[in-house]
Coordinates of C-alpha atoms and ligand atoms in Angstrom, one line a residue:
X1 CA 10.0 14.7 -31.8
X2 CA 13.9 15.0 -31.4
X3 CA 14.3 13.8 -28.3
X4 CA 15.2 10.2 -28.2
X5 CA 12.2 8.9 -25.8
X6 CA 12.5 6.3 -22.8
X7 CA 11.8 2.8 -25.0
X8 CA 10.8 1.0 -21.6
X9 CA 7.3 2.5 -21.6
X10 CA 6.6 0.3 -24.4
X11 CA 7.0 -2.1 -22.0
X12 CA 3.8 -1.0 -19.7
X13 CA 0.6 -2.2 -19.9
X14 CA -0.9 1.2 -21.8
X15 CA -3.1 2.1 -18.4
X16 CA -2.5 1.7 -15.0
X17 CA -5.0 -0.6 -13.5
X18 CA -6.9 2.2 -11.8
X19 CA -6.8 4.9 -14.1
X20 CA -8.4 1.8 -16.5
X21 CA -10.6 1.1 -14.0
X22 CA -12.0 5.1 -13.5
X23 CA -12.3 5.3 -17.3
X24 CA -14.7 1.9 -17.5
X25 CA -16.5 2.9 -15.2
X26 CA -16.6 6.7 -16.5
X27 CA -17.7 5.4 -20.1
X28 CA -21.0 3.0 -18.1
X29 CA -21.8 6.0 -15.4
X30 CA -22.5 8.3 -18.8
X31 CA -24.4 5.4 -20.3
X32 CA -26.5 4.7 -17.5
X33 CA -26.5 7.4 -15.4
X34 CA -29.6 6.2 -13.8
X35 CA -27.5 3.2 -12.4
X36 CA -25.9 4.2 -8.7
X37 CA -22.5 2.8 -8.4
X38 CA -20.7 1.5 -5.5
X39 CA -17.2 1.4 -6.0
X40 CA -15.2 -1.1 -4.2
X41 CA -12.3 -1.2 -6.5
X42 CA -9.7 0.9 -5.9
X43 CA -8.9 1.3 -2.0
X44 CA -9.2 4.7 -0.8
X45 CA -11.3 5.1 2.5
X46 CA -14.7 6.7 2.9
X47 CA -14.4 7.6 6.7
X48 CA -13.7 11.1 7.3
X49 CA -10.2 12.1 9.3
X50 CA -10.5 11.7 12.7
X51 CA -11.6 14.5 15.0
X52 CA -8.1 14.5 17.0
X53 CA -6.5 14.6 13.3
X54 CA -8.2 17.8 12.5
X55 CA -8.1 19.8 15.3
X56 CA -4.2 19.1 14.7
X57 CA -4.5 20.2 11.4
X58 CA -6.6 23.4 12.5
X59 CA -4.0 24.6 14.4
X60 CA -1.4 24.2 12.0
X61 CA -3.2 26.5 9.6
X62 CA -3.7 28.6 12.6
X63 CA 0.6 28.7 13.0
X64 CA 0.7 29.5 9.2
X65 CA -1.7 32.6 9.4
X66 CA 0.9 34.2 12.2
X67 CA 4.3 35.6 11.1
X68 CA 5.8 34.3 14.7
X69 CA 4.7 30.5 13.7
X70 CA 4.1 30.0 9.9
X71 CA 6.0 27.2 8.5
X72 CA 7.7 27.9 5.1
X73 CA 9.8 24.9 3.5
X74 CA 9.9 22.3 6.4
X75 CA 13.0 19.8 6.7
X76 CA 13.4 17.7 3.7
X77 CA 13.2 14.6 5.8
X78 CA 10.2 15.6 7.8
X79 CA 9.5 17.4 11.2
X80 CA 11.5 15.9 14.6
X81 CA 8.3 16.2 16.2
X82 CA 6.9 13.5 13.8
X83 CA 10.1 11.5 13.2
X84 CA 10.4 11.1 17.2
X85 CA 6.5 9.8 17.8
X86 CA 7.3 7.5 14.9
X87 CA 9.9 6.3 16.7
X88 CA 8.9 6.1 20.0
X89 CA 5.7 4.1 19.2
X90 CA 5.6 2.4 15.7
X91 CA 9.4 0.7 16.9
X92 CA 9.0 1.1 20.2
X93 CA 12.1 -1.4 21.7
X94 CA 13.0 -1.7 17.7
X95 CA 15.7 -0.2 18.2
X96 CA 14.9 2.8 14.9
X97 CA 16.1 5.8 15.4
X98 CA 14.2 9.2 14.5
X99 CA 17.5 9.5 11.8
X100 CA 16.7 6.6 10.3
X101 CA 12.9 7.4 9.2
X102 CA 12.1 9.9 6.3
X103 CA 8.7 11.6 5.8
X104 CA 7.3 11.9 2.4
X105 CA 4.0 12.8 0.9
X106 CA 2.9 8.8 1.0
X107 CA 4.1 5.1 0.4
X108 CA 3.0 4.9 -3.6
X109 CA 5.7 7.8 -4.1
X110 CA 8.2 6.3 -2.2
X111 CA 8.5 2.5 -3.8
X112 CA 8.5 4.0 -6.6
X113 CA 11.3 6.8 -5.9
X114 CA 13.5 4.1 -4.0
X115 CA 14.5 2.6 -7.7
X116 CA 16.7 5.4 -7.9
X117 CA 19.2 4.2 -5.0
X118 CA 20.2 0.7 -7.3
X119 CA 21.7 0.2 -10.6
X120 CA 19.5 -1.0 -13.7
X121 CA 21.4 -3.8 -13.9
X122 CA 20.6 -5.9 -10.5
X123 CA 17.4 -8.6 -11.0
X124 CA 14.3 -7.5 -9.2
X125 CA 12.1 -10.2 -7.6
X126 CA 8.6 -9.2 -7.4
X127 CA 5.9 -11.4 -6.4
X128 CA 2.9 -11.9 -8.4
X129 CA -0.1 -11.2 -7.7
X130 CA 1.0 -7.4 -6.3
X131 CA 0.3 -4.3 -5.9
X132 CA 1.2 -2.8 -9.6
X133 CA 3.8 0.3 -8.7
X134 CA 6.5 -2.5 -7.8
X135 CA 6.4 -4.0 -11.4
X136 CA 5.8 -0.5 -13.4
X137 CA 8.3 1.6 -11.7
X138 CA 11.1 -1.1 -12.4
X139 CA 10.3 -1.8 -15.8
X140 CA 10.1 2.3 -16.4
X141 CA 14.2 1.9 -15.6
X142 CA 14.5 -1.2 -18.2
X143 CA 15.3 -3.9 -15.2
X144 CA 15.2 -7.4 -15.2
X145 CA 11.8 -8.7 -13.2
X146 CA 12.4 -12.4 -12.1
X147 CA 8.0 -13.0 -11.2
X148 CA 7.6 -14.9 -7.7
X149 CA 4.2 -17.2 -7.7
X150 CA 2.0 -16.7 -4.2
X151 CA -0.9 -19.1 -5.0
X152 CA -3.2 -20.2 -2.4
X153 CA -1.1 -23.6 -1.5
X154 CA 1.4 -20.9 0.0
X155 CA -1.2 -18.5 1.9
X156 CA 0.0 -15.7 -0.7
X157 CA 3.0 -15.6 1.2
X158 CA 5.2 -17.1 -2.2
X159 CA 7.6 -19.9 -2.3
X160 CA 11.2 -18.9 -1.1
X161 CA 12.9 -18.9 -4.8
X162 CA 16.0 -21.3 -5.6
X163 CA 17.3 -18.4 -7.6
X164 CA 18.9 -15.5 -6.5
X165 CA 17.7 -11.2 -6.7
X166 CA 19.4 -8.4 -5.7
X167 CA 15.9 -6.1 -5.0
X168 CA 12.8 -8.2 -3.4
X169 CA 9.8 -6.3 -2.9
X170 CA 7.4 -8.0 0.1
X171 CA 4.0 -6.3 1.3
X172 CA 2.2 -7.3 4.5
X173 CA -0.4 -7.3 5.0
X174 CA -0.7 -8.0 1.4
X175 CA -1.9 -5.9 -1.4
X176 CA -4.2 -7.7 -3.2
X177 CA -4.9 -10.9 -1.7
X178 CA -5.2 -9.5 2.3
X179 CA -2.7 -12.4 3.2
X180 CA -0.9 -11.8 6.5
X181 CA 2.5 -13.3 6.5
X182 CA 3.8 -15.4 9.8
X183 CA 6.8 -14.4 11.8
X184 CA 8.1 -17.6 10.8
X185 CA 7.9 -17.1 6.7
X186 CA 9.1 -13.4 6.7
X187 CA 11.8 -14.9 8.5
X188 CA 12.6 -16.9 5.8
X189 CA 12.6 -14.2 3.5
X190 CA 15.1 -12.4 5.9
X191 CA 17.2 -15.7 5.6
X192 CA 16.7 -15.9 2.0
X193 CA 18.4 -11.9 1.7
X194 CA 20.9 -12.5 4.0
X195 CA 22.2 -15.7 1.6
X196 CA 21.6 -13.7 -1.8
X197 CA 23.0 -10.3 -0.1
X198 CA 19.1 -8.8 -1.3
X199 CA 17.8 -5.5 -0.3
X200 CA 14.2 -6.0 0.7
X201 CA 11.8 -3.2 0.4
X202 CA 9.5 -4.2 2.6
X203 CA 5.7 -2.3 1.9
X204 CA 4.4 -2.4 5.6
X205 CA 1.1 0.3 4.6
X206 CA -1.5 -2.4 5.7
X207 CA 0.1 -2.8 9.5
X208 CA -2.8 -1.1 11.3
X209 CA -5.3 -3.9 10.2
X210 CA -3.2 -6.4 11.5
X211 CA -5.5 -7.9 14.6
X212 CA -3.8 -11.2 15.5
X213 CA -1.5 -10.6 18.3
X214 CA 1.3 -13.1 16.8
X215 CA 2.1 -11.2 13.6
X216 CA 4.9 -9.3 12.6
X217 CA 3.8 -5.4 12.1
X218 CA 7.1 -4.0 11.0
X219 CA 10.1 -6.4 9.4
X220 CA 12.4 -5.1 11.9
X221 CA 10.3 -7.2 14.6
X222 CA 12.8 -10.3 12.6
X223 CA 16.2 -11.1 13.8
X224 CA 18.4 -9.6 11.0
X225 CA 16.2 -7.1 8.8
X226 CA 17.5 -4.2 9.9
X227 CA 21.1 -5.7 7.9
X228 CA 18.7 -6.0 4.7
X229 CA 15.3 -4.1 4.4
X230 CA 14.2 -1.0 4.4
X231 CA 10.4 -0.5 5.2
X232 CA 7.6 2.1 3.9
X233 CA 4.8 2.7 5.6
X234 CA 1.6 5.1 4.6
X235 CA -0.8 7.1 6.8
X236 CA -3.5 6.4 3.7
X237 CA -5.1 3.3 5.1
X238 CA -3.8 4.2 8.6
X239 CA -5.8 7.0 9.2
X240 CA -7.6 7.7 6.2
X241 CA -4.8 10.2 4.7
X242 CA -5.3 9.2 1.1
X243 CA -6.3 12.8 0.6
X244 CA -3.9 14.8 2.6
X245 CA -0.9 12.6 1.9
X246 CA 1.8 11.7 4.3
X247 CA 3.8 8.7 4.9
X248 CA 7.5 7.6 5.8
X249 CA 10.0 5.5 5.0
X250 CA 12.5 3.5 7.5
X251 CA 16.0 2.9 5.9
X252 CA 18.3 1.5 9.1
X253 CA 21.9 2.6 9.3
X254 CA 23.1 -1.0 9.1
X255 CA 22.0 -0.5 5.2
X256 CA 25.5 1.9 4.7
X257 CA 25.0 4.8 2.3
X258 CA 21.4 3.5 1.5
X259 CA 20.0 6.4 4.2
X260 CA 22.7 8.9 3.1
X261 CA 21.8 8.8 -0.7
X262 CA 17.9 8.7 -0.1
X263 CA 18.5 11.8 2.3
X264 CA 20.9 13.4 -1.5
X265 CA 18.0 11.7 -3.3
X266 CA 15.0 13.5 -1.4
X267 CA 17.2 16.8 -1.2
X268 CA 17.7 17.1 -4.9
X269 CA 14.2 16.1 -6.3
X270 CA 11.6 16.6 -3.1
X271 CA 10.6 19.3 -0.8
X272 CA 9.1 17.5 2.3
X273 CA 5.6 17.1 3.7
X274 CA 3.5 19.7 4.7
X275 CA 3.6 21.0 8.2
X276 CA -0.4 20.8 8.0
X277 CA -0.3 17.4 7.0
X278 CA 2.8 16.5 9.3
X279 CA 1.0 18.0 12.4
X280 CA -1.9 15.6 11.2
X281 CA -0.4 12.4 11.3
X282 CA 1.5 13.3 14.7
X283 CA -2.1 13.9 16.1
X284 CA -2.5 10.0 15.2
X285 CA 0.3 9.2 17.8
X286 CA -1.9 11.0 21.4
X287 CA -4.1 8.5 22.9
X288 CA -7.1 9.9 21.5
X289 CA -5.7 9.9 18.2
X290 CA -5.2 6.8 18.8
X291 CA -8.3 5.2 19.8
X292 CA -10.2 7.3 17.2
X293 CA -8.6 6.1 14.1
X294 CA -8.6 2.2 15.3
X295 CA -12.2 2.6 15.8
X296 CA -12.3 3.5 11.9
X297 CA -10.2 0.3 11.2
X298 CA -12.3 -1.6 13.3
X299 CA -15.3 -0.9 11.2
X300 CA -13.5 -1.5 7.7
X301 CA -12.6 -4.9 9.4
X302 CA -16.3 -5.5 10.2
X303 CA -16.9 -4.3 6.3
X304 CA -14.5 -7.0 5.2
X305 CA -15.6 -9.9 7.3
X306 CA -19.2 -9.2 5.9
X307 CA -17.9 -8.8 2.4
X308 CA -15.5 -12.4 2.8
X309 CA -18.8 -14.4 4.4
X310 CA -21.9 -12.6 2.0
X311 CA -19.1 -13.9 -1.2
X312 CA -18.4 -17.6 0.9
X313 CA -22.5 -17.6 1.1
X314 CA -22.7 -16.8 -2.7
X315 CA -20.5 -20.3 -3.3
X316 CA -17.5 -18.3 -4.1
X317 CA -13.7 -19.2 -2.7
X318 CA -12.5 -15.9 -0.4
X319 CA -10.0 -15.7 1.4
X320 CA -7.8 -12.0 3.3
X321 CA -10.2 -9.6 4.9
X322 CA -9.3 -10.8 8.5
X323 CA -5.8 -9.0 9.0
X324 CA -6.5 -6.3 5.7
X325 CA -9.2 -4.5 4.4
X326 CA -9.0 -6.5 0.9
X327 CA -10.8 -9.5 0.4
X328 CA -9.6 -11.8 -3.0
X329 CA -12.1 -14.1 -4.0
X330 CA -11.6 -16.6 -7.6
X331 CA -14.0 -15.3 -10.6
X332 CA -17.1 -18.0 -10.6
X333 CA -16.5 -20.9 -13.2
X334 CA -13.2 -19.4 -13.6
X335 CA -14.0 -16.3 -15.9
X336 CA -11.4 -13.9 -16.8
X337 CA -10.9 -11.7 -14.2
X338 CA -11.2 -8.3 -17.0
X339 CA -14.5 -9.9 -17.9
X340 CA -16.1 -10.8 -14.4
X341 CA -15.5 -7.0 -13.4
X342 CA -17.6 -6.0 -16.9
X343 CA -20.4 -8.2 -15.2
X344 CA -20.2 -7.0 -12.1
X345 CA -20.4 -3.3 -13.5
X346 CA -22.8 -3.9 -16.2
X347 CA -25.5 -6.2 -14.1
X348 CA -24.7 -4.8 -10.9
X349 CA -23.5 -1.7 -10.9
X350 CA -20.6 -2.8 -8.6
X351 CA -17.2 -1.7 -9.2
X352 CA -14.4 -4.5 -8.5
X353 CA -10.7 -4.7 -9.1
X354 CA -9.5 -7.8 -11.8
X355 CA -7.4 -10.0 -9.8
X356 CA -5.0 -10.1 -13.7
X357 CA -4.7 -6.0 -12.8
X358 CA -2.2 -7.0 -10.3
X359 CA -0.1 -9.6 -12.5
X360 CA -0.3 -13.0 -14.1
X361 CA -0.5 -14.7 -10.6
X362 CA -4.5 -12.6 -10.5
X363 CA -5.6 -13.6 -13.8
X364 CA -8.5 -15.3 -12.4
X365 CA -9.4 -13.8 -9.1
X366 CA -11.0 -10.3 -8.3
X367 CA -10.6 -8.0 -5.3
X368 CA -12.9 -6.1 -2.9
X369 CA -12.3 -3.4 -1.0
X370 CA -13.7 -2.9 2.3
X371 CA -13.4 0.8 2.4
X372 CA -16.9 1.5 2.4
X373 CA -19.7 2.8 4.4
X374 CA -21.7 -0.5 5.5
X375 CA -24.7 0.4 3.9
X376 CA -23.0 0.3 0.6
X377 CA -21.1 -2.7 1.9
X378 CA -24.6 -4.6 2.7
X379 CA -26.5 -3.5 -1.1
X380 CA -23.4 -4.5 -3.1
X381 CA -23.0 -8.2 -1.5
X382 CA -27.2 -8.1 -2.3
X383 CA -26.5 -7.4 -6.1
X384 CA -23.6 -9.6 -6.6
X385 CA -26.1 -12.2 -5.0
X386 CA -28.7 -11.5 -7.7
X387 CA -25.8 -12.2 -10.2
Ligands
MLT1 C1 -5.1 0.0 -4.1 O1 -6.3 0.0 -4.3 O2 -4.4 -1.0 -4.4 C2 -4.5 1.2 -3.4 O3 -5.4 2.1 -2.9 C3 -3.6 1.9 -4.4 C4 -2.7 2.7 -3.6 O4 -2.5 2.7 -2.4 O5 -2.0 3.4 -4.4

């Protein structure tokens, strides 16, 4: 081949964790075909959309089949009728204008498209375990990672470094371990930018589990952020959009030409939302909407709290699943995590995600998804019991 080809890929694990995960799982569903598997690895939801979301999404294909209201190539940004809602009630008194928030097709796209606003050569801190994108999509560009520990002694919420980055990547309700983070320690993170002049890109797509009253939902509830982070936020877990794809980003105008170059950036190489799937997520925003897809949340809570007591009751350390839909749990006798998920797929049939998937900090640990039906929920805890 003559073209010269991008070296850092050699730096990638050779799968993504879930693409390894769907081909183990592929290569013991042909082997055993008789065995039914419940997969509670990768975290996409079960629930369908809610009823308020698709009548939304029935009239938009209504507009599309009439001359007078079909919807060609929206704004690149998104629609004002969804940028205004968003501001209205995810920052209600936030002071986040509907200017300042950009609509894509999802969060996963977005932190990984946002490497393209800073130069290769600034140090990215990442925190370890996490959510894999963060890691990949930097080393795709050839940057310098500095790792960040979060061990249990810290509630997953990492030690405030004594060295500085220019990029830190922070998700709360956290992806994998289901750690919420206190107003008082994302505050210190906020410090901790504001004395390294960091950018914090601040993954916000597990805000809707969040059920105790004191913790933060967006950054921007902290003194401060809106001078150093920019926040992305999914309607995936929200509202069960990991089919339909929608999701936004906030990038406040006390960033500078942050918002202006991801507006050039989004222009050039994206072409917006669908209307359908934009008309969707507004439909989230009525009070209807509302109510219907926190009574979905409210049942993957009850999936997690069963899944974080039936693994306490099997003698095994748990913790997340309160304020999150993921429950991380150590591997018994501290088994590798790679080879604890082979048991649980061989002997039980269960599909989990290794906690070393999500970085050297997981090696060790596994996680469960609670995006399940309850049913499923209640069999797998009974076979990882007869483990
Ligand atoms: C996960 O299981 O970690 C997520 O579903 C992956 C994602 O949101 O892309």
């Amino acid at each position: 081949m003559r073209p010269a080809l991008n070296d850092n890929f050699s730096r990638l694990v050779p799968s993504y964790l879930f693409s390894e995960i769907a081909a183990r799982q592929k290569v013991f569903s042909a082997a055993h075909p008789e065995v039914k598997i419940i997969r509670m690895g990768i975290g996409d939801v079960t629930r369908p959309l809610a009823p308020a979301v698709i009548e939304a999404m029935h009239r938009a294909v209504d507009d599309c089949a009439r001359p007078e209201t079909f919807h060609g190539y929206g704004p690149e940004h998104g629609y004002a009728f969804l940028r205004e809602r968003i501001a209205q009630q995810d920052y209600a008194g936030l002071g986040i204008g509907p200017d300042e928030i950009f609509i894509s097709d999802g969060a996963k796209s977005d932190l990984g498209n946002l490497v393209d606003l800073f130069d290769d050569r600034n140090v990215i801190g990442i925190p370890t375990p996490v959510y894999p994108v963060y890691v990949d999509t930097n080393l795709m560009r050839g940057r310098t990672i500095r790792y960040i520990d979060c061990t249990e002694a810290d509630g997953f919420t990492g030690q405030i470094p004594d060295f500085p980055v220019d990029i830190l990547y922070l998700c709360y309700p956290n992806n994998p371990t289901g750690a919420a983070i206190s107003r008082e320690k994302l505050s210190a993170w906020v410090d901790y930018a504001h004395a390294n002049g960091s950018v914090i890109i601040y993954d916000s797509a597990y805000e809707a589990f969040i059920r105790e009253p004191s913790l933060p939902h967006s950054i921007f509830e902290i003194e401060g952020a809106k001078e150093c982070a920019i926040e992305v936020r999914s309607y995936s877990k929200t509202a069960g959009f990991t089919g339909i794809r929608c999701g936004y980003t906030v990038i406040p105008k006390e960033l500078g030409p942050l918002g202006a170059m991801w507006e050039r950036r989004q222009g050039c190489k994206f072409n917006g939302a669908s209307y359908i799937s934009q008309r969707g997520a507004a439909a989230i925003y009525t009070p209807e909407g509302r109510r219907q897809v926190r009574a979905d949340i409210d049942a993957y809570l009850e999936n997690a709290a069963l899944i974080r007591s039936g693994l306490e009751a099997i003698g095994l350390h748990a913790t997340g699943g309160e304020n999150a839909p993921y429950i991380w749990a150590r591997t018994p006798e501290g088994m590798d995590s790679w080879k604890f998920f082979d048991l649980c797929l061989e002997k039980a049939g269960v599909v989990i995600t290794p906690g070393c998937g999500f970085g050297r900090g997981g090696e060790g640990y596994f996680r469960i998804t609670a995006f399940n039906s309850r049913d499923n929920v209640c069999e797998a805890m009974q076979r990882l019991k007869a483990l």
